Short mmCIF file of C-alpha atoms and ligand atoms in Angstrom, two decimals:
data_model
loop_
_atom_site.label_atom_id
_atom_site.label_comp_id
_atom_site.label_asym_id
_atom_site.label_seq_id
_atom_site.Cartn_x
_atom_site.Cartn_y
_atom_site.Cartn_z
CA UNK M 1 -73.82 45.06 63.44
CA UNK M 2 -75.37 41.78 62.26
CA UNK M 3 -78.95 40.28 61.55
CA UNK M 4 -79.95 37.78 63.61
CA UNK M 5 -80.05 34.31 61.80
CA UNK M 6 -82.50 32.85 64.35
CA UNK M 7 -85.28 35.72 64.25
CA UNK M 8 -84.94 35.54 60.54
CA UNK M 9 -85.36 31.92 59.95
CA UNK M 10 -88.17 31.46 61.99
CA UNK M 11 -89.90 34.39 60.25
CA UNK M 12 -89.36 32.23 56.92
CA UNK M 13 -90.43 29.35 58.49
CA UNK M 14 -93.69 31.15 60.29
CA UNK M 15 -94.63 32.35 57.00
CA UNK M 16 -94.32 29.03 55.48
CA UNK M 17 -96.91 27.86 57.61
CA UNK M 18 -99.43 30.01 55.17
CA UNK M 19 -100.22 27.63 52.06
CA UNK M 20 -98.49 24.49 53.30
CA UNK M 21 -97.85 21.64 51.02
CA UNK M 22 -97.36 18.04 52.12
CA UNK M 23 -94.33 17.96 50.92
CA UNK M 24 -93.33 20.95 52.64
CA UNK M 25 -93.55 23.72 49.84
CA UNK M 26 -96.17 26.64 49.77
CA UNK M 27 -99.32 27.37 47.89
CA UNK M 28 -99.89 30.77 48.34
CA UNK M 29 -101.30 32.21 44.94
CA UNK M 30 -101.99 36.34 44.89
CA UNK M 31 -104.57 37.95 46.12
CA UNK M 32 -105.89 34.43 47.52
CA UNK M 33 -107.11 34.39 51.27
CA UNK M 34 -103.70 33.11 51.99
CA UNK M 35 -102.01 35.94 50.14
CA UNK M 36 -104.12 38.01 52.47
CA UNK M 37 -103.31 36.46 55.45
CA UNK M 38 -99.57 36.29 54.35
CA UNK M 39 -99.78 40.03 53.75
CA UNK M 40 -101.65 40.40 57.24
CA UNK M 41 -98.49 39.00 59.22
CA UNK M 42 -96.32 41.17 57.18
CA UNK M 43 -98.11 43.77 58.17
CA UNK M 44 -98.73 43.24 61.66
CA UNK M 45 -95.08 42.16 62.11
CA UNK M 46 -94.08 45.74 60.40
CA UNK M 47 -96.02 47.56 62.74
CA UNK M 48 -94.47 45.68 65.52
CA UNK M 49 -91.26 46.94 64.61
CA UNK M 50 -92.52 50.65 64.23
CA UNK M 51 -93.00 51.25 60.66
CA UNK M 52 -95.78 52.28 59.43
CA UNK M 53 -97.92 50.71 56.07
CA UNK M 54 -99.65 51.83 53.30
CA UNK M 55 -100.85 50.24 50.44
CA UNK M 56 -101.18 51.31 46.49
CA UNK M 57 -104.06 50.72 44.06
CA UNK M 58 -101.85 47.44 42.91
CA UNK M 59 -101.93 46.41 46.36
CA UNK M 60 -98.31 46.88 46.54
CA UNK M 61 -97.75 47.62 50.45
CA UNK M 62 -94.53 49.65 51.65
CA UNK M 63 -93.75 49.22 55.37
CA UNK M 64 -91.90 52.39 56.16
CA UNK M 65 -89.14 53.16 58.82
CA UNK M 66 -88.71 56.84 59.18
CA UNK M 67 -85.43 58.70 58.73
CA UNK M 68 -83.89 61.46 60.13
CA UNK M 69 -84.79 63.20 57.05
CA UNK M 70 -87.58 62.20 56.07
CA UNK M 71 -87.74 64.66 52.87
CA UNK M 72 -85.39 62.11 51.30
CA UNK M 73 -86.19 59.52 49.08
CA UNK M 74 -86.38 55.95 50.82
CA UNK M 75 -83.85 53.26 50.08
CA UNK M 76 -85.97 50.65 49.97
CA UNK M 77 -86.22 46.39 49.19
CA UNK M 78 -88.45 43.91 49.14
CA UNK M 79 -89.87 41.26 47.06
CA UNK M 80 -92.82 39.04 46.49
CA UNK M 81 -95.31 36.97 48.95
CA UNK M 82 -97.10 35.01 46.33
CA UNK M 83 -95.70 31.51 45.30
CA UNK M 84 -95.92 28.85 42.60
CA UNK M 85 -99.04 26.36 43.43
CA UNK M 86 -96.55 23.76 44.07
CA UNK M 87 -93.92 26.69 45.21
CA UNK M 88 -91.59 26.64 48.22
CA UNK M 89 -90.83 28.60 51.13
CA UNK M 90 -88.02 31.18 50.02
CA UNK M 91 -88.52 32.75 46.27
CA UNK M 92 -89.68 36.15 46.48
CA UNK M 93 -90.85 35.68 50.57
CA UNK M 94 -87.11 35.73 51.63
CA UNK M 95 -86.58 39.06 49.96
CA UNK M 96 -89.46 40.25 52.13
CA UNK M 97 -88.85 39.06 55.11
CA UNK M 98 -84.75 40.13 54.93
CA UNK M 99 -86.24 43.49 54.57
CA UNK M 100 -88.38 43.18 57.68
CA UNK M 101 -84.89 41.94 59.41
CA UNK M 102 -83.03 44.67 58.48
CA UNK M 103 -85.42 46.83 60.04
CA UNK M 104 -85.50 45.17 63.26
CA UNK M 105 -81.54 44.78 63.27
CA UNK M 106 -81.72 48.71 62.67
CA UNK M 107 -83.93 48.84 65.70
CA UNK M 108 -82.03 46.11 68.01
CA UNK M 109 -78.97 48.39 67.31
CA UNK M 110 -80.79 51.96 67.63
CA UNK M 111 -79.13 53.04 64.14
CA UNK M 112 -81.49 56.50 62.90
CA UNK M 113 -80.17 56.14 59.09
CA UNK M 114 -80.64 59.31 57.33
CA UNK M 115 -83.31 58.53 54.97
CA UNK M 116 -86.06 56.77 55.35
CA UNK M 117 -86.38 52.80 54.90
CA UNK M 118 -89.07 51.15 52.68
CA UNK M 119 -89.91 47.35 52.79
CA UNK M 120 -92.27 46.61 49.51
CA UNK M 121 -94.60 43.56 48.90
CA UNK M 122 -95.29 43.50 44.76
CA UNK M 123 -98.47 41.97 44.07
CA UNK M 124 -98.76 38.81 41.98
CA UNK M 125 -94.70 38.93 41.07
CA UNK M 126 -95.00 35.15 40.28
CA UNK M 127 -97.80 35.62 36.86
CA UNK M 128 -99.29 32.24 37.81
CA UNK M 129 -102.76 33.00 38.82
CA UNK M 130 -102.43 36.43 36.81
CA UNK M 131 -100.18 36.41 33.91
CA UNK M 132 -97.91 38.69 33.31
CA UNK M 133 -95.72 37.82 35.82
CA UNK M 134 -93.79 41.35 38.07
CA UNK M 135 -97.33 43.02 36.70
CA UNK M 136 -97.54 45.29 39.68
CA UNK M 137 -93.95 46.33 40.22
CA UNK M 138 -94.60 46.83 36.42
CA UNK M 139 -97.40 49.48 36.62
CA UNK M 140 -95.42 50.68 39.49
CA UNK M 141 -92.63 51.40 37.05
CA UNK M 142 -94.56 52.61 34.10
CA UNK M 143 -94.23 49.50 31.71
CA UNK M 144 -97.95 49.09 31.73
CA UNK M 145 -101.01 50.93 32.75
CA UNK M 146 -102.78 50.89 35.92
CA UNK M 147 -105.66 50.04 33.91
CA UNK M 148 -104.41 46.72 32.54
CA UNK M 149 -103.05 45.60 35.75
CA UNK M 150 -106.22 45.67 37.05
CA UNK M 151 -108.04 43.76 34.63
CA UNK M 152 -105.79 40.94 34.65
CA UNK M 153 -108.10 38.12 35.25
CA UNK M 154 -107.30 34.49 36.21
CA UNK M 155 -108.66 31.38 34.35
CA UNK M 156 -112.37 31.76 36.53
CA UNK M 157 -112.08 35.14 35.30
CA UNK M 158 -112.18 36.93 38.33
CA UNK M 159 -109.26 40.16 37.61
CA UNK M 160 -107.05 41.81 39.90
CA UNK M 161 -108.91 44.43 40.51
CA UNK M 162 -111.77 42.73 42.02
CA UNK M 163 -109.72 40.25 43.80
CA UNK M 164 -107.72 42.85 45.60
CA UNK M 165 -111.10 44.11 46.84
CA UNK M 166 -112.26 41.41 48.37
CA UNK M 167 -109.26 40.73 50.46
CA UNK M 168 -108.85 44.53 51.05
CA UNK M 169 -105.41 45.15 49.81
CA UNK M 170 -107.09 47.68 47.17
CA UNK M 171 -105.26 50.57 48.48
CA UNK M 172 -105.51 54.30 47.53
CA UNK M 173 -102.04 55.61 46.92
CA UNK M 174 -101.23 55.86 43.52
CA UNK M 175 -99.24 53.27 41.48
CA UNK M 176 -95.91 54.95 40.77
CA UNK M 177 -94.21 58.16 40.63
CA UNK M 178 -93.14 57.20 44.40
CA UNK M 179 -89.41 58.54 44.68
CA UNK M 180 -87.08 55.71 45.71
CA UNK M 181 -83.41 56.76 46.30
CA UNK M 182 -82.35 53.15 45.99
CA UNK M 183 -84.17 49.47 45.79
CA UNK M 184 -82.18 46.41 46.94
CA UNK M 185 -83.92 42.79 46.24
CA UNK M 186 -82.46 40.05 48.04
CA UNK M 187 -83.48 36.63 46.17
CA UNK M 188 -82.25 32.93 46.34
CA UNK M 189 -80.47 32.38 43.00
CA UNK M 190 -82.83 29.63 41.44
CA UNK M 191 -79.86 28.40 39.68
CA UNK M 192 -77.50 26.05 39.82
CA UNK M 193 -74.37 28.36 40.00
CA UNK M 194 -73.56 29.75 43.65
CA UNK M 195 -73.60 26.09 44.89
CA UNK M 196 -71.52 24.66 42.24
CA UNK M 197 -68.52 27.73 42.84
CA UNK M 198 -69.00 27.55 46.57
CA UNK M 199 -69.88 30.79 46.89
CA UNK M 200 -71.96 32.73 49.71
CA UNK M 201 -73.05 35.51 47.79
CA UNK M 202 -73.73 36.63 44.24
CA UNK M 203 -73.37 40.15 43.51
CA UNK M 204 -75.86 40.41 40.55
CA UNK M 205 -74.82 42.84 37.75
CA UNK M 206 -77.51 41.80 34.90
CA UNK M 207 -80.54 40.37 34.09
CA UNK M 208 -80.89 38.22 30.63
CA UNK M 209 -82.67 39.90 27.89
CA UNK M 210 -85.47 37.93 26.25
CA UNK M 211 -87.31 37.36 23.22
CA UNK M 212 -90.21 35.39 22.36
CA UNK M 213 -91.77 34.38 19.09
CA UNK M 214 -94.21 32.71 17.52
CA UNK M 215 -93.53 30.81 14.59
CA UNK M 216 -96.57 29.37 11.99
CA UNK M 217 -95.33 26.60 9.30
CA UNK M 218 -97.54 25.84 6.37
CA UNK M 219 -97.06 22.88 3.88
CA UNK M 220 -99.33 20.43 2.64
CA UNK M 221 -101.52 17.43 4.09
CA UNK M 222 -101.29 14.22 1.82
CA UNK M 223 -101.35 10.68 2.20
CA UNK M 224 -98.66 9.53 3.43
CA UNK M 225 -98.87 6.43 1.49
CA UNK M 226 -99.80 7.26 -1.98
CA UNK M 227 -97.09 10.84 -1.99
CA UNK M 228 -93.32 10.39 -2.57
CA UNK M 229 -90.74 11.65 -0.27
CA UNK M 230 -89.19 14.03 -2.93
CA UNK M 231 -92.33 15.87 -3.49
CA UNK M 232 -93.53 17.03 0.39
CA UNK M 233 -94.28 19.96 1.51
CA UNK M 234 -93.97 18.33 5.18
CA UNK M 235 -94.31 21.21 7.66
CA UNK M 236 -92.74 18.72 10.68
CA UNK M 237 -89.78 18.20 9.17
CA UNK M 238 -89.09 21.90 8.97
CA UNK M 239 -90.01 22.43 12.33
CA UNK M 240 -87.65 19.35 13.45
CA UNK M 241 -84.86 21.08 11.36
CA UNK M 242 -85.77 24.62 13.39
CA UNK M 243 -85.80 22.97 16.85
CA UNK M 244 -82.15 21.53 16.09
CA UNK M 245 -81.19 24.84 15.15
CA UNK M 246 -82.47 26.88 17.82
CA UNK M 247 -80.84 24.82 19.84
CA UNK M 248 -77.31 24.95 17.68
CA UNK M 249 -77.67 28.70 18.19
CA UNK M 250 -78.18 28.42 22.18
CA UNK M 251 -75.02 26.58 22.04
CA UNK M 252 -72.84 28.54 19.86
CA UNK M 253 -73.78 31.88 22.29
CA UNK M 254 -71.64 30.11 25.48
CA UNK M 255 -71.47 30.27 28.06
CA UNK M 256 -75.30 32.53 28.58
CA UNK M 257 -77.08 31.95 25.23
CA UNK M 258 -80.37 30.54 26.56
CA UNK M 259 -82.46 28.82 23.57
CA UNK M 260 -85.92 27.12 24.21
CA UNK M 261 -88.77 25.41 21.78
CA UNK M 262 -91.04 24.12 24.62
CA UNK M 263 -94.25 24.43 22.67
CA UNK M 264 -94.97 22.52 19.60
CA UNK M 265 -98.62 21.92 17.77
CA UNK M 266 -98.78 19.54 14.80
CA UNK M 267 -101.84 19.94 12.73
CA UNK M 268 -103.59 17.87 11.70
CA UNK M 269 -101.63 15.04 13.90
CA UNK M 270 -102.62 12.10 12.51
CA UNK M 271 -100.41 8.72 11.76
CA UNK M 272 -101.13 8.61 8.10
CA UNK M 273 -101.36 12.26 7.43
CA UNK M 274 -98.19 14.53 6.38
CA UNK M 275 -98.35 17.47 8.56
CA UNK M 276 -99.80 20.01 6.98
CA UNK M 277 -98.82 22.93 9.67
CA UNK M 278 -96.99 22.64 12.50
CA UNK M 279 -96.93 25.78 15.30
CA UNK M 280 -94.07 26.46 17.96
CA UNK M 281 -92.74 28.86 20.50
CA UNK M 282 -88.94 30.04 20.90
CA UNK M 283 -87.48 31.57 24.01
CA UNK M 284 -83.70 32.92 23.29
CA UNK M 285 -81.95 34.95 26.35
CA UNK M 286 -78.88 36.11 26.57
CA UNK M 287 -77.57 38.82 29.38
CA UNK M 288 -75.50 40.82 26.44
CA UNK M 289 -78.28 42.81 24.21
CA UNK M 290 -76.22 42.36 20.88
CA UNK M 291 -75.37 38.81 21.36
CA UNK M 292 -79.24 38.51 21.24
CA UNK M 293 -79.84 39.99 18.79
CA UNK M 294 -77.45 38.17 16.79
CA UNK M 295 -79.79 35.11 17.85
CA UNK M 296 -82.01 36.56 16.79
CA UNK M 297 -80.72 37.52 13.32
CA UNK M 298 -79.21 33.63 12.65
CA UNK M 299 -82.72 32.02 13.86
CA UNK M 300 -84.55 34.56 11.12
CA UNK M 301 -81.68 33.13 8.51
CA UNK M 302 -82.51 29.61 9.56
CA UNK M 303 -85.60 29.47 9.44
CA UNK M 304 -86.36 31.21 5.94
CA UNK M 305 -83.37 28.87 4.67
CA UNK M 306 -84.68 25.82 5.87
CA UNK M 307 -88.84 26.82 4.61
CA UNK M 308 -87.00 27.25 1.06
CA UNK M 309 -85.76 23.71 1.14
CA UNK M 310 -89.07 22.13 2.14
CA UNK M 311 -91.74 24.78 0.00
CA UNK M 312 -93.26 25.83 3.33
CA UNK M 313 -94.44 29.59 4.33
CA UNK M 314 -93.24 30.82 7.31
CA UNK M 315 -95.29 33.28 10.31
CA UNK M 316 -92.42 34.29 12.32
CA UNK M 317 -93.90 36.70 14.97
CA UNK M 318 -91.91 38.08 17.96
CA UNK M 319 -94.76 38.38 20.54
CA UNK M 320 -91.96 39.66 23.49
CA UNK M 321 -88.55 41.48 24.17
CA UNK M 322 -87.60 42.42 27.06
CA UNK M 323 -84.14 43.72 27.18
CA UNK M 324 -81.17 43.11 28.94
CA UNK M 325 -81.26 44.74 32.70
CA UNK M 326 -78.24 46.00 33.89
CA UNK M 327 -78.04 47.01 37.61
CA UNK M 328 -77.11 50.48 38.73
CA UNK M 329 -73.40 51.11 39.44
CA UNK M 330 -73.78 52.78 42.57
CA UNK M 331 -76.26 49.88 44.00
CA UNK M 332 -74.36 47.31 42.38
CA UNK M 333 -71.06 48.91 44.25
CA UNK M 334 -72.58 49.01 47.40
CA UNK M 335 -73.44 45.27 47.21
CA UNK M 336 -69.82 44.70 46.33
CA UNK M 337 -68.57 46.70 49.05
CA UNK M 338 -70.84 45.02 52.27
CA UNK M 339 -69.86 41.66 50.55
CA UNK M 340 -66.20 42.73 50.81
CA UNK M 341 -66.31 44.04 54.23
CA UNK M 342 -68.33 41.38 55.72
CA UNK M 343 -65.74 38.49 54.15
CA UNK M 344 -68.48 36.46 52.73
CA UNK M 345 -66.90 34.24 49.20
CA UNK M 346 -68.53 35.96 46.25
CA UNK M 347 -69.05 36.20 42.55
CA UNK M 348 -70.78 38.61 40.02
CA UNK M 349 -73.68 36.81 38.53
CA UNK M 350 -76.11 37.48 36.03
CA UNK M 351 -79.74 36.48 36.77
CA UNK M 352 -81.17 34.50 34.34
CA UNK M 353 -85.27 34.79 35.86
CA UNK M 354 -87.51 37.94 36.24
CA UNK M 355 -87.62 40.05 38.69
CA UNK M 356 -89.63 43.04 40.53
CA UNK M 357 -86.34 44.24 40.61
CA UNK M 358 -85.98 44.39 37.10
CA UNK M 359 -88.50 46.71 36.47
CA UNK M 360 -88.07 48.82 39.32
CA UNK M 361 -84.38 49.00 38.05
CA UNK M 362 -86.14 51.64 35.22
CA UNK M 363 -87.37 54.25 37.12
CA UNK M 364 -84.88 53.67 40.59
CA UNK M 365 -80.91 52.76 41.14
CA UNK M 366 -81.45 49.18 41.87
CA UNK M 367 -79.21 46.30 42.71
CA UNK M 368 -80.01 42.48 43.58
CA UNK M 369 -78.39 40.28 46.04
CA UNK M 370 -78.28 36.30 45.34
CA UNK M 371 -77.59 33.55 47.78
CA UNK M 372 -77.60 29.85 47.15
CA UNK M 373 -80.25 27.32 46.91
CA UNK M 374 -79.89 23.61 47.43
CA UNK M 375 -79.41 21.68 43.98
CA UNK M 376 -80.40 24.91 42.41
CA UNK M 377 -83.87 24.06 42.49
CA UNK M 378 -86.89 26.56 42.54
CA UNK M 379 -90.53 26.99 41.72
CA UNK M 380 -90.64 23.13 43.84
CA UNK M 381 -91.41 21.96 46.81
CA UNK M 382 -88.28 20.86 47.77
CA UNK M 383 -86.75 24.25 47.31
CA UNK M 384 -84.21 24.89 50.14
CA UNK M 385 -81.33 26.99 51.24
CA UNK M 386 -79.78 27.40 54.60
CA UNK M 387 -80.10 29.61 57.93
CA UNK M 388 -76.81 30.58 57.68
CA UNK M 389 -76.72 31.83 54.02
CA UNK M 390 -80.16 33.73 54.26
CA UNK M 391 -78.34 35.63 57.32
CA UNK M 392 -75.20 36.24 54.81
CA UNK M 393 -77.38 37.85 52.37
CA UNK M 394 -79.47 39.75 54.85
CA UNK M 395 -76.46 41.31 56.67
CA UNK M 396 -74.89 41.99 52.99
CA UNK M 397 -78.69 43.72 52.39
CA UNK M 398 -78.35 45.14 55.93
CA UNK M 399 -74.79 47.12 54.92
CA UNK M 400 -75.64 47.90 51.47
CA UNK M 401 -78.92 49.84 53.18
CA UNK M 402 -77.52 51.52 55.50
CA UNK M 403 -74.82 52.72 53.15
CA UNK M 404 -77.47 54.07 50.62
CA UNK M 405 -79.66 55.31 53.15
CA UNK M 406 -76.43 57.38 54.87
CA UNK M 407 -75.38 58.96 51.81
ZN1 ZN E 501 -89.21 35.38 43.07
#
């Protein structure tokens, strides 16, 4: 039993035709008319294929394929319609439309599975006209209330709620609390890694843990003419002391240690001024929970050292963590084990974005699926990956499914 590559790629490539760039990427930010007519072909190609759709108060939409018992949880997947404004025409939309494959493969073959199967849309996964980004698979999964998912607002500050309104996806199921037996995401890696090993398929085992801070540096403005060097309170050279070491500590976690300043403010930024204050971001991830935290603890060290040397008061604020993910055994195995069987090259892999499948890994057995993407590029225009690999990670999807959903 196999997918067909054909069906599936021109599905992609229909879809793509909803927000497209010049340069051959997608535009299709969430809850826009094009998210609704994006979600309107989903739809309508769902019912095509016999499920049938309903839709929850975060405009999440479940395309459902009955069972033979249909008192057992669904083994569903899915992923994300909504892009990047300069976005291209697989992240989150291939996960989707894989699902919708594997439901017309079960059909072209006439295989009843025993439980029911679920493809899910998540609302606004990508955080770009709404942040936080995964915010409905989020409410779906309990990190945050329905509430403030709703009132998310965008930078016109129109929210969620209303905006799911107006296109109609403001369904009336409730947000959650929806029994899943297992969730499968199929995603193109947005990294660099499948390509470079050669390898069809990346079984993912973890997500990176993150944390983000906030850090505040006060000194003291002066003249830089009239104020010797010796005396300074100069809050940009601590900060250009932190940056090197936030970056020493990303190097000495190898090989996952992830360690970002990509925000820096210098007040009051004038020529002839010493900078008085000087405010930046950090990002450290790391896919092992105590190795970040160890990051964590050496950055704290640095940074206290290093405002000691220079007389300078420190804010340090950690405005995010969000902790290492690690994928259910039993999902994770059944990846493994379709991979295997089907004699696609693979390799465990740990996924170093967000996903809806990261949350939903909290309150379901989850596992993820990557496949390659050319040059490892994402969240672009130029983002590409090939027929034949989006069939390899569909028909792994396909087995791992119907495994879960026989059991
Ligand atoms: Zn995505």
């Amino acid at each position: 039993m196999a997918v067909n590559e054909g069906r599936l790629w021109q599905s992609l490539m229909d879809m793509a035709q909803i927000g497209a760039t010049e340069k051959g990427g997608v535009c299709r930010l969430a809850l826009t008319d094009l998210d609704r007519e994006g979600r309107d072909l989903f739809a309508k190609w769902c019912k095509e294929a016999g499920c049938t759709i309903s839709v929850d108060k975060m405009g999440n939409i479940f395309a459902r394929r009955p069972g033979k018992n249909n008192d057992l949880p669904p083994v569903m997947t899915g992923s994300h319609l909504d892009s990047q404004p300069t976005g291209g025409k697989f992240d989150g939309v291939y996960g989707v439309l894989a699902g919708l494959e594997v439901v017309r493969t079960l059909n072209d073959f006439g295989i009843e599975t025993e439980a029911p199967v679920e493809v899910a849309v998540w609302t606004n996964e990508e955080g770009s006209r709404f942040a936080p980004a995964m915010v409905a698979s989020g409410v779906f999964a309990g990190v945050f209330d329905l509430d403030y998912g709703l009132s998310r607002a965008d930078l016109d500050g129109k929210t969620m709620g209303e905006e799911l309104q107006r296109i109609g996806y403001a369904g009336d199921l409730p947000v959650g609390g929806r029994p899943v037996g297992a969730y499968f995401e199929a995603h193109i890696e947005q990294g660099p890694i499948l390509e470079a090993e050669t390898k069809t398929i990346g079984v993912v085992t973890h997500a990176q843990g993150q944390r983000w801070y906030e850090v505040t540096l006060t000194g003291q403005e002066a003249h830089a003419g009239p104020t010797p060097m010796e005396i300074r309170h100069d809050a940009l050279v601590g900060a250009a002391k932190m940056v090197v070491e936030v970056n020493r500590i990303g190097l000495s976690h190898k090989p996952f240690g992830r360690a970002t300043v990509g925000l820096l403010n210098v007040t009051p930024n004038s020529r002839n001024t010493i900078p008085g204050k000087v405010f930046f971001t950090i990002d450290f991830r790391n896919p092992n929970e105590e190795a970040l935290t160890a990051m964590d603890a050496e950055m704290r060290a640095s940074v206290a050292k290093i405002a000691a040397e220079h007389g300078l008061t420190v804010d340090l604020v950690q405005i995010w963590h969000s902790p290492v993910v690690t994928f259910h055994d039993k999902c994770v195995g059944a990846v493994r084990n379709a991979t295997q069987r089907l004699g696609f090259s693979s390799m465990e892999i740990v996924s170093g974005a967000g996903h809806d499948a990261c949350y939903i890994n909290r309150v379901a057995p989850t596992g993820m699926i990557f496949i390659p993407c050319e040059d490892g590029i994402s969240h672009n225009e130029v983002e590409n990956a090939t027929a034949s690999d989006c069939a390899a990670g569909c028909n792994v999807l396909l087995h791992a499914m119907v495994e879960a959903a026989s059991a």
